[in-house]
Coordinates of C-alpha atoms and ligand atoms in Angstrom, one line a residue:
M1 CA -40.3 19.9 -5.8
T2 CA -37.3 20.0 -3.7
D3 CA -37.3 19.8 0.0
A4 CA -33.9 19.5 1.7
A5 CA -35.2 17.8 4.8
N6 CA -36.7 14.9 2.9
A7 CA -33.8 14.6 0.2
P8 CA -32.3 11.0 0.2
R9 CA -29.5 10.8 2.9
P10 CA -26.1 9.1 2.3
K11 CA -25.7 6.1 4.9
D12 CA -24.4 7.5 8.1
W13 CA -21.4 4.8 8.2
I14 CA -20.8 6.6 4.5
M15 CA -20.8 10.1 5.7
A16 CA -18.4 9.0 8.6
I17 CA -15.7 8.2 6.3
A18 CA -12.9 10.9 6.0
P19 CA -12.0 10.9 2.2
Y20 CA -8.3 9.2 1.2
V21 CA -6.2 11.8 0.6
P22 CA -3.7 10.9 -2.3
G23 CA 0.1 11.9 -2.4
R24 CA 0.2 15.6 -4.4
S25 CA 1.8 15.6 -7.7
S26 CA 2.3 19.1 -8.1
A27 CA 3.5 22.0 -6.0
G28 CA 0.3 24.1 -7.1
D29 CA 1.9 27.1 -8.7
G30 CA 2.9 25.2 -12.0
R31 CA 6.9 24.6 -11.0
R32 CA 8.4 21.3 -12.0
I33 CA 8.5 19.5 -9.2
V34 CA 10.2 15.9 -7.9
K35 CA 7.2 13.5 -6.6
L36 CA 8.3 11.4 -3.8
S37 CA 5.0 11.2 -2.3
S38 CA 3.1 8.2 -3.8
N39 CA 5.9 5.3 -3.6
E40 CA 5.8 4.7 -7.5
N41 CA 8.8 3.1 -9.2
P42 CA 11.5 6.1 -9.9
L43 CA 12.8 3.9 -12.9
G44 CA 9.4 4.2 -14.6
T45 CA 7.9 1.0 -16.3
G46 CA 9.6 -1.9 -17.7
G47 CA 10.2 -2.0 -21.7
A48 CA 8.3 -5.2 -21.8
A49 CA 5.2 -3.8 -20.1
R50 CA 5.4 -0.5 -21.9
A51 CA 5.4 -2.4 -25.4
A52 CA 2.5 -4.7 -24.4
F53 CA 0.5 -1.7 -23.3
A54 CA 1.2 0.3 -26.6
A55 CA 0.4 -2.8 -28.7
H56 CA -3.2 -2.5 -27.3
A57 CA -4.2 0.6 -29.1
D58 CA -5.7 -1.6 -31.8
G59 CA -7.9 -3.5 -28.9
L60 CA -9.7 -0.2 -27.3
S61 CA -13.2 -1.2 -29.1
R62 CA -13.5 -4.6 -27.1
Y63 CA -14.4 -5.1 -23.5
P64 CA -11.6 -6.5 -21.4
D65 CA -11.6 -10.1 -20.5
A66 CA -14.1 -10.0 -17.3
G67 CA -12.4 -13.1 -15.9
A68 CA -8.7 -11.7 -16.6
T69 CA -8.0 -15.5 -17.8
L70 CA -4.5 -15.1 -19.2
L71 CA -3.4 -12.6 -16.2
R72 CA -4.7 -15.0 -13.5
E73 CA -2.9 -18.1 -15.5
A74 CA 0.4 -15.8 -15.5
I75 CA 0.3 -15.1 -11.9
A76 CA -0.4 -18.6 -10.8
A77 CA 2.3 -19.7 -13.2
K78 CA 4.9 -17.4 -11.8
Y79 CA 4.1 -18.0 -7.9
G80 CA 3.0 -21.6 -8.0
L81 CA -0.8 -20.8 -7.4
D82 CA -4.1 -22.2 -8.5
P83 CA -5.5 -19.8 -10.9
A84 CA -9.0 -20.3 -10.0
R85 CA -8.1 -18.8 -6.4
V86 CA -6.4 -15.5 -8.1
I87 CA -8.9 -12.7 -7.4
Y88 CA -7.9 -9.3 -9.2
G89 CA -9.3 -5.6 -9.0
T90 CA -8.7 -2.1 -9.9
G91 CA -5.5 -1.8 -7.9
S92 CA -5.2 -3.9 -4.6
D93 CA -7.5 -1.1 -3.3
E94 CA -10.3 -2.9 -4.5
V95 CA -9.2 -6.3 -3.5
L96 CA -9.0 -4.6 -0.1
H97 CA -12.6 -3.3 -0.7
L98 CA -13.8 -6.5 -1.7
A99 CA -12.5 -8.3 1.2
A100 CA -14.0 -6.0 3.7
G101 CA -17.1 -6.3 1.7
A102 CA -17.3 -10.0 1.6
Y103 CA -16.6 -10.5 5.2
A104 CA -17.6 -7.5 7.1
G105 CA -20.8 -5.3 7.7
P106 CA -22.9 -3.3 10.2
G107 CA -22.4 -4.5 13.7
D108 CA -19.2 -6.0 12.9
E109 CA -15.3 -5.0 13.7
V110 CA -12.3 -4.6 11.6
I111 CA -8.9 -4.1 12.9
Y112 CA -5.6 -2.6 11.6
V113 CA -2.8 -1.1 13.2
R114 CA -2.1 2.7 14.1
Y115 CA -0.1 4.0 11.5
G116 CA -1.3 1.5 9.1
F117 CA -2.6 1.9 5.3
A118 CA -5.3 4.6 5.0
V119 CA -7.6 2.3 3.1
Y120 CA -8.4 0.1 5.7
E121 CA -10.5 2.4 7.5
I122 CA -12.2 3.5 4.6
A123 CA -12.8 -0.4 3.4
A124 CA -14.3 -0.9 6.9
R125 CA -16.8 2.1 7.2
R126 CA -18.0 1.7 3.4
V127 CA -19.5 -1.5 4.4
G128 CA -20.9 -0.1 7.7
A129 CA -18.1 -1.9 9.8
E130 CA -16.4 -0.6 13.1
P131 CA -12.8 0.3 12.4
V132 CA -10.8 -0.9 15.5
I133 CA -7.3 0.4 15.8
A134 CA -4.4 -1.4 17.8
P135 CA -1.7 0.2 19.2
D136 CA 1.8 0.1 17.5
R137 CA 5.1 -0.9 18.9
D138 CA 7.8 1.3 17.9
Y139 CA 5.9 1.9 14.6
A140 CA 5.7 -1.6 14.0
T141 CA 3.0 -4.1 13.9
D142 CA 2.4 -5.5 17.3
V143 CA 0.9 -9.1 17.1
D144 CA 0.0 -8.9 20.6
A145 CA -2.0 -5.6 20.6
I146 CA -3.9 -7.0 17.3
L147 CA -4.6 -10.1 19.1
A148 CA -5.7 -8.0 22.4
A149 CA -7.9 -6.2 20.2
V150 CA -10.1 -9.2 18.9
T151 CA -13.7 -9.4 20.4
P152 CA -16.6 -11.8 19.1
R153 CA -17.3 -9.0 16.5
T154 CA -14.2 -9.1 14.9
R155 CA -14.4 -10.2 11.3
V156 CA -11.4 -9.1 9.2
V157 CA -8.0 -8.3 10.2
F158 CA -5.7 -6.0 7.8
V159 CA -1.7 -6.0 8.1
A160 CA 0.3 -4.6 5.7
N161 CA 3.8 -6.2 5.3
P162 CA 6.0 -4.2 4.6
N163 CA 3.8 -1.5 6.2
N164 CA 2.9 1.7 4.8
P165 CA 3.7 4.5 5.9
T166 CA 6.2 3.3 8.4
G167 CA 8.0 0.6 6.2
T168 CA 8.3 -1.7 8.9
F169 CA 8.2 -5.6 8.4
T170 CA 6.5 -8.2 10.4
A171 CA 8.7 -11.5 10.3
R172 CA 7.5 -15.0 9.3
A173 CA 7.2 -16.3 12.8
E174 CA 5.1 -13.1 13.9
I175 CA 2.7 -13.7 10.9
A176 CA 2.4 -17.1 12.0
R177 CA 1.8 -16.4 15.4
L178 CA -0.9 -13.7 14.6
H179 CA -2.6 -16.3 12.3
A180 CA -2.5 -18.9 15.2
G181 CA -3.8 -16.9 17.6
L182 CA -7.0 -15.4 15.7
P183 CA -10.4 -17.2 15.9
A184 CA -10.7 -19.4 13.0
D185 CA -13.8 -17.2 11.9
V186 CA -11.6 -14.1 11.4
M187 CA -10.0 -13.4 7.9
L188 CA -6.6 -12.2 8.0
V189 CA -5.5 -10.1 4.9
V190 CA -2.0 -9.3 4.5
D191 CA -1.5 -6.7 2.1
Q192 CA 2.0 -7.3 0.2
A193 CA 1.9 -4.1 -1.6
Y194 CA 5.9 -4.1 -1.2
A195 CA 6.8 -7.6 -1.3
E196 CA 8.6 -7.6 -4.4
Y197 CA 11.2 -5.1 -2.7
L198 CA 12.2 -7.5 0.1
D199 CA 15.2 -10.1 0.1
A200 CA 14.2 -13.6 -0.7
E201 CA 14.9 -14.5 2.8
D202 CA 12.2 -12.1 4.2
D203 CA 9.2 -14.1 2.6
D204 CA 6.7 -13.4 5.6
G205 CA 5.1 -17.1 4.8
A206 CA 1.6 -15.0 4.4
M207 CA 1.4 -16.6 0.9
A208 CA 1.8 -20.4 1.9
L209 CA -0.7 -19.5 4.5
A210 CA -3.0 -18.3 1.9
A211 CA -2.9 -21.4 0.0
T212 CA -3.7 -23.7 2.9
A213 CA -5.6 -21.7 5.5
P214 CA -9.2 -21.1 5.2
N215 CA -8.9 -17.7 6.5
V216 CA -5.9 -15.9 4.9
I217 CA -6.0 -13.8 1.9
V218 CA -2.9 -12.1 0.7
T219 CA -3.0 -9.0 -1.7
R220 CA -0.4 -7.8 -4.3
T221 CA -0.4 -5.0 -6.6
F222 CA 1.2 -4.0 -10.0
S223 CA 1.6 -0.3 -9.0
K224 CA 4.7 -0.3 -7.3
I225 CA 7.9 -2.2 -8.2
H226 CA 6.3 -3.2 -11.9
G227 CA 5.6 0.5 -12.6
L228 CA 2.1 0.4 -13.5
A229 CA 0.3 2.5 -10.8
A230 CA -1.6 4.3 -13.9
E231 CA -3.2 1.3 -15.1
R232 CA -4.5 0.1 -11.5
I233 CA -4.2 -3.6 -11.4
G234 CA -4.0 -5.5 -8.4
W235 CA -4.5 -9.4 -7.3
G236 CA -5.2 -11.6 -4.2
Y237 CA -4.9 -15.1 -3.4
G238 CA -6.7 -16.8 -1.0
P239 CA -9.8 -19.8 -0.1
A240 CA -11.8 -20.5 -3.3
E241 CA -14.9 -19.7 -1.4
A242 CA -13.4 -16.0 -0.5
V243 CA -12.4 -15.7 -4.1
Q244 CA -16.0 -16.7 -5.1
A245 CA -17.5 -14.2 -3.0
M246 CA -15.1 -11.3 -3.7
H247 CA -15.9 -12.0 -7.3
R248 CA -19.6 -11.4 -6.5
I249 CA -19.3 -8.0 -5.7
R250 CA -16.8 -6.8 -7.9
A251 CA -17.7 -4.9 -10.9
P252 CA -17.0 -6.6 -14.0
F253 CA -14.7 -5.3 -16.6
D254 CA -12.8 -3.0 -14.0
I255 CA -9.4 -3.7 -15.2
T256 CA -8.4 -2.7 -18.8
S257 CA -7.1 -4.9 -21.3
A258 CA -4.2 -2.8 -21.8
G259 CA -3.5 -2.8 -18.2
Q260 CA -3.9 -6.9 -18.2
A261 CA -1.5 -7.1 -21.2
A262 CA 1.1 -5.0 -19.3
A263 CA 0.9 -6.6 -16.1
I264 CA 1.4 -10.0 -17.8
A265 CA 4.5 -8.6 -19.6
A266 CA 5.7 -7.2 -16.4
L267 CA 5.7 -10.6 -14.5
G268 CA 7.8 -11.8 -17.3
D269 CA 10.3 -9.0 -16.8
D270 CA 12.5 -10.2 -14.3
A271 CA 15.4 -8.2 -14.9
F272 CA 13.4 -5.0 -14.6
V273 CA 12.1 -6.0 -11.1
A274 CA 15.7 -7.0 -10.2
E275 CA 17.2 -3.6 -11.3
S276 CA 14.4 -1.9 -9.5
R277 CA 15.1 -3.8 -6.3
A278 CA 18.6 -3.1 -6.4
H279 CA 18.1 0.5 -7.0
N280 CA 15.9 0.7 -4.2
A281 CA 18.1 -1.3 -1.7
R282 CA 20.9 0.7 -2.7
W283 CA 19.3 4.4 -2.4
R284 CA 17.2 3.5 0.7
Q285 CA 20.3 2.6 2.6
W286 CA 21.8 5.6 1.3
L287 CA 19.2 7.9 2.2
A288 CA 18.7 6.4 5.6
D289 CA 22.5 7.0 6.3
E290 CA 21.9 10.9 5.4
I291 CA 19.0 11.2 7.3
G292 CA 20.8 9.1 10.2
A293 CA 23.5 11.8 10.1
L294 CA 20.9 14.4 11.0
G295 CA 20.2 12.9 14.3
N296 CA 21.7 16.1 16.2
H297 CA 18.7 18.2 14.5
G298 CA 16.3 15.4 16.3
I299 CA 15.5 13.7 13.2
S300 CA 15.6 10.1 12.8
V301 CA 14.3 7.4 10.5
V302 CA 12.2 4.2 11.1
P303 CA 14.0 1.0 9.6
S304 CA 12.1 0.4 6.5
K305 CA 12.1 -2.8 4.2
A306 CA 10.0 -0.9 1.4
N307 CA 10.8 1.7 -1.0
F308 CA 10.2 4.5 1.1
L309 CA 11.6 5.9 4.4
L310 CA 9.1 7.5 7.4
L311 CA 11.2 10.3 9.1
L312 CA 10.6 11.4 12.6
F313 CA 11.1 14.8 14.0
A314 CA 11.6 15.5 17.4
G315 CA 13.9 18.7 17.0
T316 CA 13.6 22.3 16.1
L317 CA 12.4 21.6 12.6
S318 CA 9.2 20.1 12.7
A319 CA 7.8 17.7 10.1
E320 CA 5.5 20.2 8.7
Q321 CA 8.4 22.8 8.3
A322 CA 10.4 20.0 6.5
Y323 CA 7.3 19.3 4.4
K324 CA 6.7 22.9 3.3
G325 CA 10.7 23.6 3.1
L326 CA 11.0 20.7 0.7
M327 CA 8.1 21.4 -1.4
D328 CA 9.8 24.9 -1.8
A329 CA 12.9 23.5 -2.7
G330 CA 10.9 21.3 -5.4
Y331 CA 10.2 17.8 -3.7
I332 CA 7.1 16.5 -2.8
T333 CA 6.9 14.3 0.1
R334 CA 4.1 13.1 2.3
W335 CA 3.1 14.7 5.5
L336 CA 0.7 12.5 7.4
P337 CA -1.1 14.6 10.2
G338 CA -4.4 12.9 8.8
Q339 CA -2.8 9.4 10.4
Q340 CA -1.5 10.7 13.7
L341 CA 1.7 11.1 12.3
G342 CA 2.1 14.9 12.3
H343 CA 5.4 14.5 13.3
G344 CA 6.1 12.3 10.5
L345 CA 7.3 12.7 6.8
R346 CA 7.3 9.7 4.4
I347 CA 9.8 10.0 1.4
T348 CA 9.7 7.6 -1.6
V349 CA 13.2 6.7 -2.7
G350 CA 13.6 8.4 -5.9
T351 CA 16.4 8.1 -8.6
E352 CA 20.0 8.7 -7.6
E353 CA 19.5 12.6 -8.5
E354 CA 16.1 13.0 -6.8
T355 CA 17.3 11.1 -3.6
R356 CA 20.4 13.3 -3.3
G357 CA 18.6 16.2 -4.1
V358 CA 16.0 15.8 -1.2
A359 CA 18.8 14.6 1.1
A360 CA 20.7 17.9 0.5
A361 CA 17.5 20.1 0.9
L362 CA 16.7 18.3 4.3
R363 CA 20.1 19.1 5.6
T364 CA 19.9 22.5 4.3
L365 CA 16.4 23.0 6.2
A366 CA 17.9 21.5 9.4
E367 CA 20.8 23.5 9.5
A368 CA 19.1 26.6 9.1
R369 CA 16.8 25.7 12.1
G370 CA 20.0 24.9 14.2
Ligands
LIG1 C1 0.4 1.3 -2.8 C2 -0.4 0.3 -1.8 C3 -1.6 -0.3 -2.0 C4 -2.2 -0.7 -3.3 O1 -2.1 0.3 -4.3 P1 -3.0 -0.2 -5.6 O2 -2.3 0.9 -6.5 O3 -4.4 0.0 -5.4 O4 -2.6 -1.6 -6.1 C5 -2.0 -1.3 -1.1 N1 -1.3 -1.5 0.0 C6 -0.4 -0.6 0.4 C7 0.0 -0.8 1.9 C8 0.1 0.4 -0.4 O5 1.0 1.1 0.1

């Protein structure tokens, strides 16, 4: 018998989640289009990772190593960490969910900044916790605002560094001040999805804190500079107890064998990472300069240390018009009205041709509007 009124009901806090909206990958009309909406590596995947992935075709009948032993050891060797304290997941997205799941639940609060990564809200709500949004300072993370938002119910603070979608960076001293200002029973999760794009002197110190403090977790991903977004491999580092707790709630076998092998190979491919970083630095600066030259059209750019730029529109050409116009011109970018950024457009740094092309298309749109 079907009786809608008595049907099982999803938890209220689940139904309060606004679904994650991924970057679009097509214009919807079959046109070939350049995807600059998901911060993927425009150089693709390094040769070593591709070869390791391909070599796995013979192992498809076997379950993956649920303990990701070799991957954890490779990560630990690369960064000077304890392999037992490396957590991993289906993308770092999963690790963010695991952190929220281990430390927050109904009645608890999870803080992140306005214009922060969209997954934090979902991770908080999914476990029944209350998201608390701290105001930004010029689009960047404001440590004082986060500290002011802390209450006795705060359990987790998420900070992306560099931040997405703004590209802004929080310096080492500020991360240290944030950590020092948080109550000891609050877990600070520093999401370093773009850390490999930073210059060496921009180490934010979070990994060193995760190695020593009982309340810091750092997350990293193979999806961005390593060019392995399709394989969904992320990892994190933190206190032994946190890692054990997160292990208990993760789905076993959820990172693939081929993905683990490709990730290990990617970790050893310093040349590809260096090439990707140099390409990004060069064309990010070029694109920022081009957009800077559109200032008389009310278009500006937020200083970025990641592999994308956030453009702000205050003139006659709106962000929505630019988004649609660029789509018509063959470029998918990320317009973010769902994140209170109806006036912003995020553009991933592409290949030279793509980056030149999107800049030229934007200039045409801006000049047409006067
Ligand atoms: C892209 C991104 C991630 C993670 O991506 P995964 O593919 O799930 O590893 C995490 N945090 C931020 C801020 C990102 O931009």
